[in-house]
Structures are given as C-alpha cells and as structure tokens.
Coordinates of C-alpha atoms in Angstrom, one line a residue:
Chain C
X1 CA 2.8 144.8 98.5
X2 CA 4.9 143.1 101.1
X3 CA 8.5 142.9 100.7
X4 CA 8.9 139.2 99.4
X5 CA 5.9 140.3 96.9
X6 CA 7.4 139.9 92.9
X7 CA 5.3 142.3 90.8
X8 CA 3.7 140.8 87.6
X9 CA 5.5 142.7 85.5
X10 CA 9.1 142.4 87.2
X11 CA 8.0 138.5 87.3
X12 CA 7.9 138.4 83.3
X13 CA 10.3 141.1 82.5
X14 CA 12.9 138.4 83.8
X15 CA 11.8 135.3 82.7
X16 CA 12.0 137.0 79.6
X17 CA 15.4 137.6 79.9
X18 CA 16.2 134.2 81.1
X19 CA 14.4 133.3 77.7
X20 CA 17.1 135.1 75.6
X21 CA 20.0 132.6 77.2
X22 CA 20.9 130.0 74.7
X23 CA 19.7 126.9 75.2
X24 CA 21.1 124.2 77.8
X25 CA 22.5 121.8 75.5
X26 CA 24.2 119.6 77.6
X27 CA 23.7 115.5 78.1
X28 CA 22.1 113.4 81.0
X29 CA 25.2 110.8 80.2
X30 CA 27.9 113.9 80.5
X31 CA 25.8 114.1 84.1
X32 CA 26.3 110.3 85.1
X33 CA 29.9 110.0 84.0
X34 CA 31.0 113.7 86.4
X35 CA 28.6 112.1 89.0
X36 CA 30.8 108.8 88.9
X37 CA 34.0 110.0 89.2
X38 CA 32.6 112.6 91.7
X39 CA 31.7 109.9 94.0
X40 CA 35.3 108.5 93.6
X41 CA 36.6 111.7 94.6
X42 CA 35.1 111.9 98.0
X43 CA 36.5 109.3 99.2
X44 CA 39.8 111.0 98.8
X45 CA 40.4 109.4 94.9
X46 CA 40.0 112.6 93.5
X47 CA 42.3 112.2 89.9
X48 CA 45.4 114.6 89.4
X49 CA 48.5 115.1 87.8
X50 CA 51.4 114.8 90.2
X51 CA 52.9 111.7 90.6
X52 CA 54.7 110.5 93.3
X53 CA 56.8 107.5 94.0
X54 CA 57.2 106.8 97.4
X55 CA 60.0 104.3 97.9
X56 CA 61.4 102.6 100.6
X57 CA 60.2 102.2 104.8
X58 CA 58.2 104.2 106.5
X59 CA 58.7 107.3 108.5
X60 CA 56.0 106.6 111.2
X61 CA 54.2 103.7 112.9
X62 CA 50.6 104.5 113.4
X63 CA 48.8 101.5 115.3
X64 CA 45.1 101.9 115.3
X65 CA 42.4 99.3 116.4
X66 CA 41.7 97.9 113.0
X67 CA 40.4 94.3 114.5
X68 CA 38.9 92.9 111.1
X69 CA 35.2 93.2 111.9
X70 CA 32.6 90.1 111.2
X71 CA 30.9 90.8 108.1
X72 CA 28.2 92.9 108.9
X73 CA 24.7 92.7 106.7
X74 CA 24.5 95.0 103.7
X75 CA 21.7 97.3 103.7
X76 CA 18.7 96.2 102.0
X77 CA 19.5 96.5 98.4
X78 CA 18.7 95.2 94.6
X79 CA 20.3 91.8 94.5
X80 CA 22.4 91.6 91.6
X81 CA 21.5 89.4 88.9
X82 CA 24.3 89.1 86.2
X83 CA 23.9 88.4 82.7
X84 CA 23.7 85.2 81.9
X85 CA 26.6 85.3 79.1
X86 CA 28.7 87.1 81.5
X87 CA 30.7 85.4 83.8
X88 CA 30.5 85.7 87.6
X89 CA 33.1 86.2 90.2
X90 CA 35.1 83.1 88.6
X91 CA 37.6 84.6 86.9
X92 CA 39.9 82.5 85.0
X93 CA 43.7 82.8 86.4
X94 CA 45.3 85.6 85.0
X95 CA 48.9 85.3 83.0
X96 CA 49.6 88.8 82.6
X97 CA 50.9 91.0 84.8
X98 CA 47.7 93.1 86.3
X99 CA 44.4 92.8 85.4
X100 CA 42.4 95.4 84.0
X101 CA 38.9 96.5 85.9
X102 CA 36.2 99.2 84.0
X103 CA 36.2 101.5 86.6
X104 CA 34.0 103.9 84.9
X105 CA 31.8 101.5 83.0
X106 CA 27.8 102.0 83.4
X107 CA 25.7 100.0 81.2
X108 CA 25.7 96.7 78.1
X109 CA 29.0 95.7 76.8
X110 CA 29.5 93.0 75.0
X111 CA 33.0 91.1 74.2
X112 CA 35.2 88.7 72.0
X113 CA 33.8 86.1 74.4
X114 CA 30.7 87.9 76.4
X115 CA 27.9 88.2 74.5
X116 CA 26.5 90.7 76.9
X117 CA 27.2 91.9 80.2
X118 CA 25.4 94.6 82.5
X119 CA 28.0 97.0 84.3
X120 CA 27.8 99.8 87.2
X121 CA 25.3 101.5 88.7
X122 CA 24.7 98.8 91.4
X123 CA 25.3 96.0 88.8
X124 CA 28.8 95.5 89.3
X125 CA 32.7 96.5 88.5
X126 CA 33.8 94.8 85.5
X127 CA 36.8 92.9 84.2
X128 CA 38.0 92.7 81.1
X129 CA 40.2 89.4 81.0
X130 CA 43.0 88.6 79.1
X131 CA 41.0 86.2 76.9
X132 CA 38.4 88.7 76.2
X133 CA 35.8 87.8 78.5
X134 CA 33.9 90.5 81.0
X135 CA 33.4 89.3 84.5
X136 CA 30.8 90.5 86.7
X137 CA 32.2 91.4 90.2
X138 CA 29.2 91.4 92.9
X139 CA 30.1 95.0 94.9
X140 CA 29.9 92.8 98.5
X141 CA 30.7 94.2 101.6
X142 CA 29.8 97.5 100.9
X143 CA 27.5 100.1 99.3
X144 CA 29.3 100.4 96.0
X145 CA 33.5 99.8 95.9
X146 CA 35.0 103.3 95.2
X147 CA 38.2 101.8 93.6
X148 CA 39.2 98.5 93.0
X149 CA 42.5 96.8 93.1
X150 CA 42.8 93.2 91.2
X151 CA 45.7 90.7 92.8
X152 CA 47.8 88.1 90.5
X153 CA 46.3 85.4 93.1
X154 CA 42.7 86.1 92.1
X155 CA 41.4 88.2 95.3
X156 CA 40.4 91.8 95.0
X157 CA 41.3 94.6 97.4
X158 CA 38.6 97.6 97.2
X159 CA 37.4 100.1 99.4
X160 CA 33.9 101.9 100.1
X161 CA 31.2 103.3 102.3
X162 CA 28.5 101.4 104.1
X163 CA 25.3 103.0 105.7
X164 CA 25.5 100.6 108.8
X165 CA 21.3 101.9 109.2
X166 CA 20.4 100.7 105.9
X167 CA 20.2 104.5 104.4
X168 CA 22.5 105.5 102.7
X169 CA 23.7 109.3 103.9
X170 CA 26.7 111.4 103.0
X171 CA 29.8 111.8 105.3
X172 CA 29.6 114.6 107.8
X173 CA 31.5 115.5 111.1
X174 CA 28.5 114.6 113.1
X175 CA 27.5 111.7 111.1
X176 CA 27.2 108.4 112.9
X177 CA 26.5 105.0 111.8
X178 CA 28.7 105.0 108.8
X179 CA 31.8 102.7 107.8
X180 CA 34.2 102.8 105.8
X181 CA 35.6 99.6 104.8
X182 CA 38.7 98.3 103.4
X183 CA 38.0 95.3 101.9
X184 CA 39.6 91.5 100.5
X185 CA 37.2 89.7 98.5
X186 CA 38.1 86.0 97.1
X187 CA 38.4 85.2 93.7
X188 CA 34.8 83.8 94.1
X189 CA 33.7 87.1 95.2
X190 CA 33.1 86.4 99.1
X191 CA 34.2 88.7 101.8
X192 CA 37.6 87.7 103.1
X193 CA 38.3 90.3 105.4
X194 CA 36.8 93.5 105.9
X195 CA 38.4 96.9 108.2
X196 CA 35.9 99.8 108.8
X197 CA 38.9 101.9 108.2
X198 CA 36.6 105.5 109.3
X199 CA 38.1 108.5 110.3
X200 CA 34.9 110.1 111.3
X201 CA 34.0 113.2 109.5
X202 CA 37.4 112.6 107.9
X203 CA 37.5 111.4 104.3
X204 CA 39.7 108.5 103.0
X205 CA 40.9 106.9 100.1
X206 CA 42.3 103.7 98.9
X207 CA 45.3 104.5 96.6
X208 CA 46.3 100.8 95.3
X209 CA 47.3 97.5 97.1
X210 CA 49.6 94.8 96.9
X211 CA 49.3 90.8 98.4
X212 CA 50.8 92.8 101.8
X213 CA 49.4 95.9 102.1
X214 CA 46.8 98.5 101.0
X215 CA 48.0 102.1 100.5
X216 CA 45.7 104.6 102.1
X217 CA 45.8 108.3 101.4
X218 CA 44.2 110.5 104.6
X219 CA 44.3 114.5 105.8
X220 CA 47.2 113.7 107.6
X221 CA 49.1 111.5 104.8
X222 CA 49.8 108.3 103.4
X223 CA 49.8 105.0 105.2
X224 CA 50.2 101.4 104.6
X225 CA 47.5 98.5 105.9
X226 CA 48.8 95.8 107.0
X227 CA 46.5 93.2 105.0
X228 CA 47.4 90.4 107.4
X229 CA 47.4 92.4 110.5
X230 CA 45.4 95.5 110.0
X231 CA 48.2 98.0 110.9
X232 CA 47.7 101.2 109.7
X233 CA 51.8 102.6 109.3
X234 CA 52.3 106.7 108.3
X235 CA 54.5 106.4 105.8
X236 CA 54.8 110.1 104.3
X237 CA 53.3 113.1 105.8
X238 CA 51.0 115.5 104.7
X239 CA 53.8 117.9 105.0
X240 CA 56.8 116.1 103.6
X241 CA 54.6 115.7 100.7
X242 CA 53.8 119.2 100.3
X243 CA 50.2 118.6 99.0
X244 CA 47.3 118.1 100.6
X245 CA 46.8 114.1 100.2
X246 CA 43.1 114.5 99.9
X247 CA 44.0 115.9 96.4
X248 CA 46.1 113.4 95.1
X249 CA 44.4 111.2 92.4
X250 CA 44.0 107.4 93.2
X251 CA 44.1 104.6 90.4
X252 CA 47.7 104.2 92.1
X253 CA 50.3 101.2 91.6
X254 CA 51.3 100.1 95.1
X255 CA 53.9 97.0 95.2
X256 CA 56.4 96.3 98.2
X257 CA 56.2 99.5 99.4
X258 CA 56.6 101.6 95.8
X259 CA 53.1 103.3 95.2
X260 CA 52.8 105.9 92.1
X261 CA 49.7 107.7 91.7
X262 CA 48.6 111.0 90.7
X263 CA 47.9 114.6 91.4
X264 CA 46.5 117.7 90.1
X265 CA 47.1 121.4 90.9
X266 CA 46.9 124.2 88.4
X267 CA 47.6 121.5 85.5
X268 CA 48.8 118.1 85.5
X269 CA 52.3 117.5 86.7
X270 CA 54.5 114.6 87.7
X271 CA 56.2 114.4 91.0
X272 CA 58.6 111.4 92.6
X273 CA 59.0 110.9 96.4
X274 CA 61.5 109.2 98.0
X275 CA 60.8 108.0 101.3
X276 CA 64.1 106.6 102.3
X277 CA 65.4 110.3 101.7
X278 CA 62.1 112.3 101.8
X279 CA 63.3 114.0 99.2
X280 CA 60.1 115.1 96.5
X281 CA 60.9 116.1 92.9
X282 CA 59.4 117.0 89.9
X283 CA 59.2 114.4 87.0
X284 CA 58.9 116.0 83.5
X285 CA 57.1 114.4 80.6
X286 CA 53.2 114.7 82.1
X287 CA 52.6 118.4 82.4
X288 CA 49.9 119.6 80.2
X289 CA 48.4 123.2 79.9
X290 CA 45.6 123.4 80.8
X291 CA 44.9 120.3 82.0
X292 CA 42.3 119.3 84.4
X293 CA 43.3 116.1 85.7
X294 CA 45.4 113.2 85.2
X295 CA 42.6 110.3 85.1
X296 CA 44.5 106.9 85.3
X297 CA 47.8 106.2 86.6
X298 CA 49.7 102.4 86.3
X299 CA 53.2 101.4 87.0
X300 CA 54.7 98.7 84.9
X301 CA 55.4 94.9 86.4
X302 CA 59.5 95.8 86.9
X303 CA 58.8 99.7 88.3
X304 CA 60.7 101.1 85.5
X305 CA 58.1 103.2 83.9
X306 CA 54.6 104.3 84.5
X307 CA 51.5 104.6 82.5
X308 CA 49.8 108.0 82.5
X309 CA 46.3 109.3 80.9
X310 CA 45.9 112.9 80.2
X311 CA 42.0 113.7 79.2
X312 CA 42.6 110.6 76.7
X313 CA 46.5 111.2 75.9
X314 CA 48.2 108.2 77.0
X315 CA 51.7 108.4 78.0
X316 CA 54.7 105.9 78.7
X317 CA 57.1 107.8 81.0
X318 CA 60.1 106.2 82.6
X319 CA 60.8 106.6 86.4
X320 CA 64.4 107.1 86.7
X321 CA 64.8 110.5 84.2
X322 CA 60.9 111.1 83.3
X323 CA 61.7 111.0 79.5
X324 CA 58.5 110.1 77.5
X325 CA 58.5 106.5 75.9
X326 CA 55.3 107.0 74.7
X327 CA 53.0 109.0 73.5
X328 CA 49.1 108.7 72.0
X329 CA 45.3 109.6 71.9
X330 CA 43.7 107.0 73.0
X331 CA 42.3 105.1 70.3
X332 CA 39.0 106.9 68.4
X333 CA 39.3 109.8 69.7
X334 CA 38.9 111.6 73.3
X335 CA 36.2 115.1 74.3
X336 CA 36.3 116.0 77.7
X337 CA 32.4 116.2 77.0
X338 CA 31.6 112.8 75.8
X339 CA 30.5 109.6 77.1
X340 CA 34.0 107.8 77.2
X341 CA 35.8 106.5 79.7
X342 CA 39.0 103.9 79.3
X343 CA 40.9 101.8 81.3
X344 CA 44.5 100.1 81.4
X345 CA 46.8 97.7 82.9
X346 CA 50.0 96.7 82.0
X347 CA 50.6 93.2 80.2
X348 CA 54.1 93.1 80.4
X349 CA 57.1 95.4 81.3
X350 CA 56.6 96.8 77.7
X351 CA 52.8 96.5 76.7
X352 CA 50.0 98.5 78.2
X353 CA 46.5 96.8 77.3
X354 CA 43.9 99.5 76.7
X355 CA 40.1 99.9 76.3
X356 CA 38.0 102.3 75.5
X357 CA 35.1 102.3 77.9
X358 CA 31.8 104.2 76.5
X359 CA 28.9 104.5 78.7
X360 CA 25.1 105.0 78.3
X361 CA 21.5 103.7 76.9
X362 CA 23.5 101.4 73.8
X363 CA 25.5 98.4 74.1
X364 CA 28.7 98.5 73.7
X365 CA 31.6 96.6 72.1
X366 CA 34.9 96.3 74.2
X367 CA 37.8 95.8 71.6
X368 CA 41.4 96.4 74.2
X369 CA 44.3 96.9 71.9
X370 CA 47.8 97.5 73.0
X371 CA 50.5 100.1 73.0
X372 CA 54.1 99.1 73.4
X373 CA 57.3 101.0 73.7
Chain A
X1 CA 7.5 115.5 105.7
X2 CA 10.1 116.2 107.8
X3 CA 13.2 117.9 108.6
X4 CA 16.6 116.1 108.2
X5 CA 20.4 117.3 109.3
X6 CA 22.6 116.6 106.8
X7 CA 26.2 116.7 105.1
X8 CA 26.4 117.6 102.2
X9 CA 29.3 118.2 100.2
X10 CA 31.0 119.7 104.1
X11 CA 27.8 122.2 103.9
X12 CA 25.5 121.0 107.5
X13 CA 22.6 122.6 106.5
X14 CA 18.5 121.5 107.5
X15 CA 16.6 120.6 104.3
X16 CA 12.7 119.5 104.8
X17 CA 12.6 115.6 103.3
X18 CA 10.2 114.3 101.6
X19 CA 9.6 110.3 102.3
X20 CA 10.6 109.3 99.1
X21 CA 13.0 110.6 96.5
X22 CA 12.1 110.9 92.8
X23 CA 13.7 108.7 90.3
X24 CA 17.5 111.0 89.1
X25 CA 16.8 111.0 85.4
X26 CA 13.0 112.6 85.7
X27 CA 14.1 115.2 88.4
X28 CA 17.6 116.1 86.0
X29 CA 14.8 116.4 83.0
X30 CA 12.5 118.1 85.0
X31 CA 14.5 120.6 86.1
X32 CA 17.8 121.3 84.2
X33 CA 16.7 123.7 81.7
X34 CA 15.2 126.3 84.4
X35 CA 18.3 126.0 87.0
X36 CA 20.5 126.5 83.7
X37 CA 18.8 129.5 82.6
X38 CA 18.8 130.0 86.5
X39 CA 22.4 130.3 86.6
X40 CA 22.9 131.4 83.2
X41 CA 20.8 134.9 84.6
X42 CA 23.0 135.2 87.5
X43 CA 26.5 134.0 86.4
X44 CA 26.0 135.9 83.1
X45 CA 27.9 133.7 81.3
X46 CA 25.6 130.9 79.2
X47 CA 29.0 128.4 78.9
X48 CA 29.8 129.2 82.7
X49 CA 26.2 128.4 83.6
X50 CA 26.2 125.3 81.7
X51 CA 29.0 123.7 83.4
X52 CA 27.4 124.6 86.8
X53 CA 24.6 123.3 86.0
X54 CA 26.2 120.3 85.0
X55 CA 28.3 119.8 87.9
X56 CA 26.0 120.6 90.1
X57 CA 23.8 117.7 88.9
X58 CA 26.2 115.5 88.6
X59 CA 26.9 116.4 92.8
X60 CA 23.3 115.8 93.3
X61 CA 23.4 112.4 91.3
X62 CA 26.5 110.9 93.4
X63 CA 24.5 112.0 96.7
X64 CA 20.9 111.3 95.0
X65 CA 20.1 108.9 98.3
X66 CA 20.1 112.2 100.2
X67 CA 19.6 114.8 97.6
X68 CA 16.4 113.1 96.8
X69 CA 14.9 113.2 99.9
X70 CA 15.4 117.1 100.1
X71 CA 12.7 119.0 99.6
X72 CA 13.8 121.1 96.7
X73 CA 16.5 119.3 95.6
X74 CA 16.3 122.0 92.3
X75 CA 17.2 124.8 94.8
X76 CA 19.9 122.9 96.2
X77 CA 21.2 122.2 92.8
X78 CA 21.2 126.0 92.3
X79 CA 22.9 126.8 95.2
X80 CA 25.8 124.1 94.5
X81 CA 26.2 125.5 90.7
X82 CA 26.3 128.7 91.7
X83 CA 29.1 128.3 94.8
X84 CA 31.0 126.1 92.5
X85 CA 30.9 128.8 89.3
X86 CA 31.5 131.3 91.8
X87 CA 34.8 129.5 92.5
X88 CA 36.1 128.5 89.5
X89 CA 36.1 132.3 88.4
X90 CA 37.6 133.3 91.0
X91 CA 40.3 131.1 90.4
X92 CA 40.2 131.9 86.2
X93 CA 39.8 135.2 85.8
X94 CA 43.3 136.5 85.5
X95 CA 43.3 134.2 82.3
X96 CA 40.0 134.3 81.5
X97 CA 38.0 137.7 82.3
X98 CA 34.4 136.7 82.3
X99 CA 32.5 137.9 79.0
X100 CA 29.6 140.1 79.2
X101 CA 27.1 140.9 76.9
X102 CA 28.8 138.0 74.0
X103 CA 27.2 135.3 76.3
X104 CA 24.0 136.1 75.5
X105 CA 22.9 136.8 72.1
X106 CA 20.3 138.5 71.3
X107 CA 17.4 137.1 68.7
X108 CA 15.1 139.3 68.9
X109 CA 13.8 139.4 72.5
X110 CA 11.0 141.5 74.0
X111 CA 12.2 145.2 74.8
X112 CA 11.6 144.7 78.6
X113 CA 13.9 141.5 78.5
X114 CA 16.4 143.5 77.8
X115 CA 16.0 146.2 80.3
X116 CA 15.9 143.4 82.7
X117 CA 18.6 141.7 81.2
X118 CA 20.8 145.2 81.6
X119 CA 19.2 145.8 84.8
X120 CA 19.9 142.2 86.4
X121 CA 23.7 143.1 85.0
X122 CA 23.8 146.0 87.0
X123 CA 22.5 143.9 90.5
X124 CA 25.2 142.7 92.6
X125 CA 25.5 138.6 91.9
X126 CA 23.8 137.8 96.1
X127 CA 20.7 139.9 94.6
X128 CA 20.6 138.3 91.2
X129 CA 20.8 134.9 92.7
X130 CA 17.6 135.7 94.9
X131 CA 15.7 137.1 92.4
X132 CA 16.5 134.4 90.1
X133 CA 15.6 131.7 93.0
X134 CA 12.5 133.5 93.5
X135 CA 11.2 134.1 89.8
X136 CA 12.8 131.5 88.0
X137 CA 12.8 128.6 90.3
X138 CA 9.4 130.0 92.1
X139 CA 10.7 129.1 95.2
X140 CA 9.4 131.1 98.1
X141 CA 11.1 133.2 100.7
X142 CA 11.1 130.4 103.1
X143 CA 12.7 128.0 100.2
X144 CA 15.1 130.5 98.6
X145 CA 16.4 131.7 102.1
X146 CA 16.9 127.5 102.8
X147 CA 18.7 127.1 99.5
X148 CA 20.7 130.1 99.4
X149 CA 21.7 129.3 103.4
X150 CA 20.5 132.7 104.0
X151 CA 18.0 133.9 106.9
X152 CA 14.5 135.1 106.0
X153 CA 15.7 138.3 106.4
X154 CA 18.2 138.6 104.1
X155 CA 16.3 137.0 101.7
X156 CA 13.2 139.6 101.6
X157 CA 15.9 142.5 101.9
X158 CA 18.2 141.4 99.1
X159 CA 15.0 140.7 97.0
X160 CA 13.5 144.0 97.9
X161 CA 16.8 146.1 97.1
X162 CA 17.0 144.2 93.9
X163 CA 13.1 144.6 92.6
X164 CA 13.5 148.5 93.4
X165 CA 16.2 148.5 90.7
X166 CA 14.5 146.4 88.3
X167 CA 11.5 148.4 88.2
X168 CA 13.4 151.5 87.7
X169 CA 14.8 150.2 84.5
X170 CA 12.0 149.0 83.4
X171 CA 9.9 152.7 83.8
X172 CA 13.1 153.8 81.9
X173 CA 13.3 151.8 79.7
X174 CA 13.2 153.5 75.9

C-alpha cells in the first residue's frame, strides 16, 4: 500500500462516522441572501455597527487622474427584459425626502400599483416609490451596482466592478483588466458619467453621495469625489478614525459633507467623528450584545437623527446626545436565518418609510409602513 | 482543461478550470450535504460546520464566475468553510468553548463509527481535514493537496500519520 492508499475499511469506518452527524438542514435561499451581501462587502461595504459622523472640511487634498472615461461596452451579458407591469427607469419625481431602493431584493414582488416586477440577480435594483409603484433600474455601466444611491433630482449615484475582458474575475493584486467604476446614471437610466475609480488590488467602497459629491471609503480612509470634477479629497484618515475603513458598513447618508454610516467590531456600536476637530466619540443607544452587524444606516432630511437596523430592530437615535427616539422589530418578525431582508428611507424629518424585503422562489407583496417619533 | 491564476477571497492560489461552470443551485445541491458532514467530521461541532458550510457557499456563489470554472469547486468550498470556522473559534472560544461529544448524537451507529468517530477526535484538526478531503470528498492527493494549499507531500504524510491512528482504534476497538 502506498502512502496516499485509504484502506477499505478505514474508508467506511469514517464515512460511517460522518453518517452519525446530524443532518445539514440549512436553505439554498439562506445561501443567496449571505452570498449578496457578501459581494457588497468586498467592495469595502461590509455592514457594521459604529457610526460615524464626519462633519465639516477636509483634512487632505488627494488629486488623482479621475478623467471621466467614455462609456466603455459592457461585457456580453443577458439583456434585461423588465416586467411589463413594472415600470422602467422613469421614475415619477419624488416628494419625499429620499427614496427608498431594495437593495437586497432577488426575485417577484408585486405592489399597490405593480402587479409584478422581477428584481436582482442581474434583473435589476428596485425602487419602491412613494406611490407604491416598483421601478426597474437597468444595472448599466457595470457588472452589477454594489450600492446604490438615489438623488432628489432623479439621477442615481452607484458604484461596481466591470470585467473590462468580458469575464468576470475576482479582484487580486496582480489582476489586470478590471474597473471599478463610480457611476451617475440619469433618471432615464443612461450613463451620465462614469470614473474607474480602481485602486488596483486595493478594495473600495461607495459609502453614500450627495448632488456634489460621492463619499468613498478606501485602506487608507475616507474621501470625497468630486461629482462635477472627479477629485478624489482625504477627508479622514485611516488613523484618525481609528478603524480600519474597509470595515466600516456602507448604506451611509452623505449630504454637504456630513456622511453617517456604520461599523462593526465585537458588537454593534455607534461612533461620531468630527472632522473640523477630529475628535471621534462613542454614541450610545445602538450597542447590542451580541450583535453581528448593523445592516442599514439613514440620516434624516435635517441631520438631526439617524436611522439604525440591528438584525431587524430598528432604531431612531438622535445625533447630538445619542438618546433613542425609537425603538422596534421590524414589522413580522426578524431570524437572522430567514429569507428577509428590508429597506428604509426617511420621508420626512420624523417618518422613516419601511419595507420588508423577502426573497426567493414566491412572489412577493411589498406593503412599506412607517415609523415616526 | 486548463490552469488559471486566480484571487480569491486575497488567497492567489492555481486551480485547474474547466471551460464551463455548472449552473450555482445544482453544484450547492450536489454537494452541500457531503462538505457539511465534511466539515462537521473535522470541526466536530455539527452547528459550527453548518455555518461553514453555509458561508462558504455563499463565498463561492458571490464569486460563482470564477468558482465555477475551478475544477473542484467542492474542495475549494471545504477549504474556505474550514479557514473561516477555524477563525471564528478562534475568536469565540473564551465565550463559547467548543462542545465535544453533544454535537453529535448518537442513534445508534455502527461500532466502528464510533471508534472512528473517537479516533478522528483524537487526530490533530490538519490531519482530520485531509482525511476527510480524501474519504469524504474522494478527492485525490493531487486535489486535496490543491484544496487544502498544501504540497503533495504534506498531503500523503499528514494522511499517512492520521490512517496509522485510525487503524489502531479500530484493531482496538471493543
């Protein structure tokens, strides 16, 4: 017998013993919905449970070579074909204060005014509008959009990877031929500008975005991008941060210069930076034992308080003492281990518009309610 | 068939590729019942396994363009449960000290199970994970050292040192 030989009855004695383990038990979906927010996190999204404020100028000036590039031809892919009761790329102008995108939805949903809609998994991001209709959003100018970012005027700021060979790879230090691109699409869904904003080998994430800027989270720290100019600006480091950026969770508010997002280290916790001081403290009112991550982070219209998921607790906390407004489960219930997801966006200073997001093989009904302090 | 250099989750590593990959949902359905009992034999911890499993799937399915083309994408799938599990212990057990025998209950299994079962316990975890890539997974000493990111080498002398052990329990078994 050579020494990679198995002997027959070494061979059965342990598949026998692999036969005495309980069985699997575990869900394709459960699968899917860890693989989606997986891909988020790679692009430096990853959720978490520190959030930080970061107010005021910035520290640095980083100028980088961020020409906006001519819209280069996707890869050959599925075209998308939307439902025929679900609206496309048109969406009606918005009177609340931010709109409200299904980040996490994959599959048939159906609406107070869309009979049926197809969502994610290369079928597009999906909006739930004020009105209750879904609109289909065409992921253009890129593989798939990691995170999307929805503007008052209509256009959409989004970020994510491109295969520029047509074959879609991962990431690596020694990986050519891939972009990264920051995107503005219209409100009819057409490329308006596009940044391969690459660091190669280097991941990179898009933390939220106003009409000026996009808010960027690298290794090195957190910049804004110029929308008009495409000048990248550190505005906290790594270091004054005192977290690795590339944990912090994405989902982030960003308007004239105030960004709030999340993070996530040994629990979920809440912290504030100043960048006018560069002062970074804790904010109370989000920590939770044994919590994994904080999965969905929105700042009200006047920056007063911000909205915070917990593993389907939703919380109302304000900014300037981190007492909690608000507190609830997320209506029907939340397990870590099922197939739900939810989304929200503030529709005033004092209402947060909330839906729970299921995902699989059934179709779904989409029924946002509201929670006010 | 061919050989590609890839990235994958920050691991360079030289997987053969196939030309085409096989549809996600018929290699998770395929497979996920022999990498979790897999796992489940070298993590000894069923729960533990199951999230490995779980995740590592899940790692596979947000890289599936690459993944797919591997291969042994099961192997791979192994190796990723079992570096994350690995981790996430390490980084639990002062709360949480891993449970032994009460993850795996016992209805009424062959004698020789459970002198492998003891035995396996008894193997340090890089010769449990071999033994399971090589007799539950099948995978050969060329495919297990690819998956595990070991040499040949190692491979046949981890598997060697562990099979010696096993078949001592087994002879002693009562």
């Amino acid at each position: 017998m050579t020494t990679d030989e198995v002997p027959g009855e070494v061979r059965e004695a342990v598949r026998a013993a692999a036969r005495m383990t309980a069985g699997y038990g575990g869900r394709l979906e459960d699968v899917y919905r860890r693989g989606r927010r997986r891909r988020r996190r790679q692009t430096g999204a990853a959720f978490a449970g520190v959030v930080v404020v970061l107010l005021g100028v910035g520290l640095l000036t980083v100028h980088r070579d961020t020409t906006p590039t001519p819209q280069v031809p996707l890869p050959t892919s599925a075209p998308v074909t939307p439902s025929a009761s679900a609206t496309s790329a048109s969406p009606a102008p918005v009177t609340v204060a931010q709109r409200l995108f299904l980040h996490m939805a994959g599959g048939k949903y159906h609406s107070a005014r869309t009979e049926l809609a197809k969502l994610g998994n290369g079928l597009g991001i999906g909006e739930l509008t004020p009105d209750g209709r879904i609109v289909v959003h065409e992921e253009v100018g890129a593989d798939y959009w990691d995170w999307v970012v929805g503007l008052p005027d209509g256009r959409i700021v989004t970020f994510g990877p491109e295969d520029l060979t047509g074959t879609p790879r991962a990431d690596g230090p020694d990986v050519s031929g891939l972009a990264q691109n920051l995107l503005v699409i219209s409100p009819k869904g057409k490329v308006l500008k596009s940044w391969n904003v690459r660091e190669q080998g280097k991941q990179t994430g898009l933390l939220g975005a106003d009409s000026k800027n996009a808010y960027l989270i690298r290794k090195s720290g957190f910049y804004t991008f110029n929308l008009k100019t495409g000048t990248e600006r550190l505005v906290l480091t790594a270091k004054a941060m005192g977290v690795d950026p590339m944990t912090l969770g994405y989902g982030g508010e960003a308007r004239d210069d105030q960004v709030v997002f999340g993070r996530n280290t040994d629990g979920c916790y809440l912290r504030l930076a100043d960048l006018r001081t560069g002062k970074v403290r804790d904010l109370g009112g989000v920590q939770a034992r044994n919590c994994q991550a904080v999965e969905l982070v929105r700042l009200s219209p006047d920056g007063k308080a911000v909205a915070v998921a917990i593993e389907g607790l939703i919380k109302i906390i304000r900014l300037a003492d981190g007492a909690e407004l608000k507190a609830e489960m997320i209506a029907g219930g939340y397990d870590r281990a099922s197939t739900i997801s939810y989304d929200f966006a503030w529709q005033d200073d004092r209402t947060l518009r909330v839906v729970r997001v299921p995902y699989g093989d059934e179709t779904y009904d989409l029924k946002p309610y509201t929670i006010t302090y | 068939m061919g050989v590609r250099a890839v990235a994958v989750d920050g691991e360079m590593a030289r997987y053969p590729a196939r030309a085409a990959p096989t549809d996600f949902e018929a290699f998770y359905r395929a497979n996920i019942d022999r990498v979790y009992r897999a796992l489940a034999v070298t993590l000894r911890q069923d729960e533990l396994a199951r999230e490995a499993a779980d995740e590592a799937m899940a790692r596979a399915y947000a890289k599936w363009a690459t993944v797919g083309h591997f291969d042994n994408p099961a192997g791979w799938v192994f190796r990723v449960g079992l570096n994350w599990a690995t981790s996430w212990w390490r980084k639990v057990r002062r709360e949480q000290p891993p449970v032994a025998d009460a993850a795996h209950p016992q209805v009424g299994p062959p004698d020789n199970a459970v002198a492998a079962r003891d035995a396996l316990a008894q193997l340090p975890l890089p010769q449990r994970a071999v033994i399971t890539c090589r007799i539950l997974l099948d995978l050969t000493t060329a495919e297990t050292a690819v998956a595990l990111g070991l040499t040949e080498g190692t491979v046949k002398s981890r598997l060697s040192r562990g099979l010696s052990a096993l078949r001592s329990a087994l002879k002693e078994k009562p």
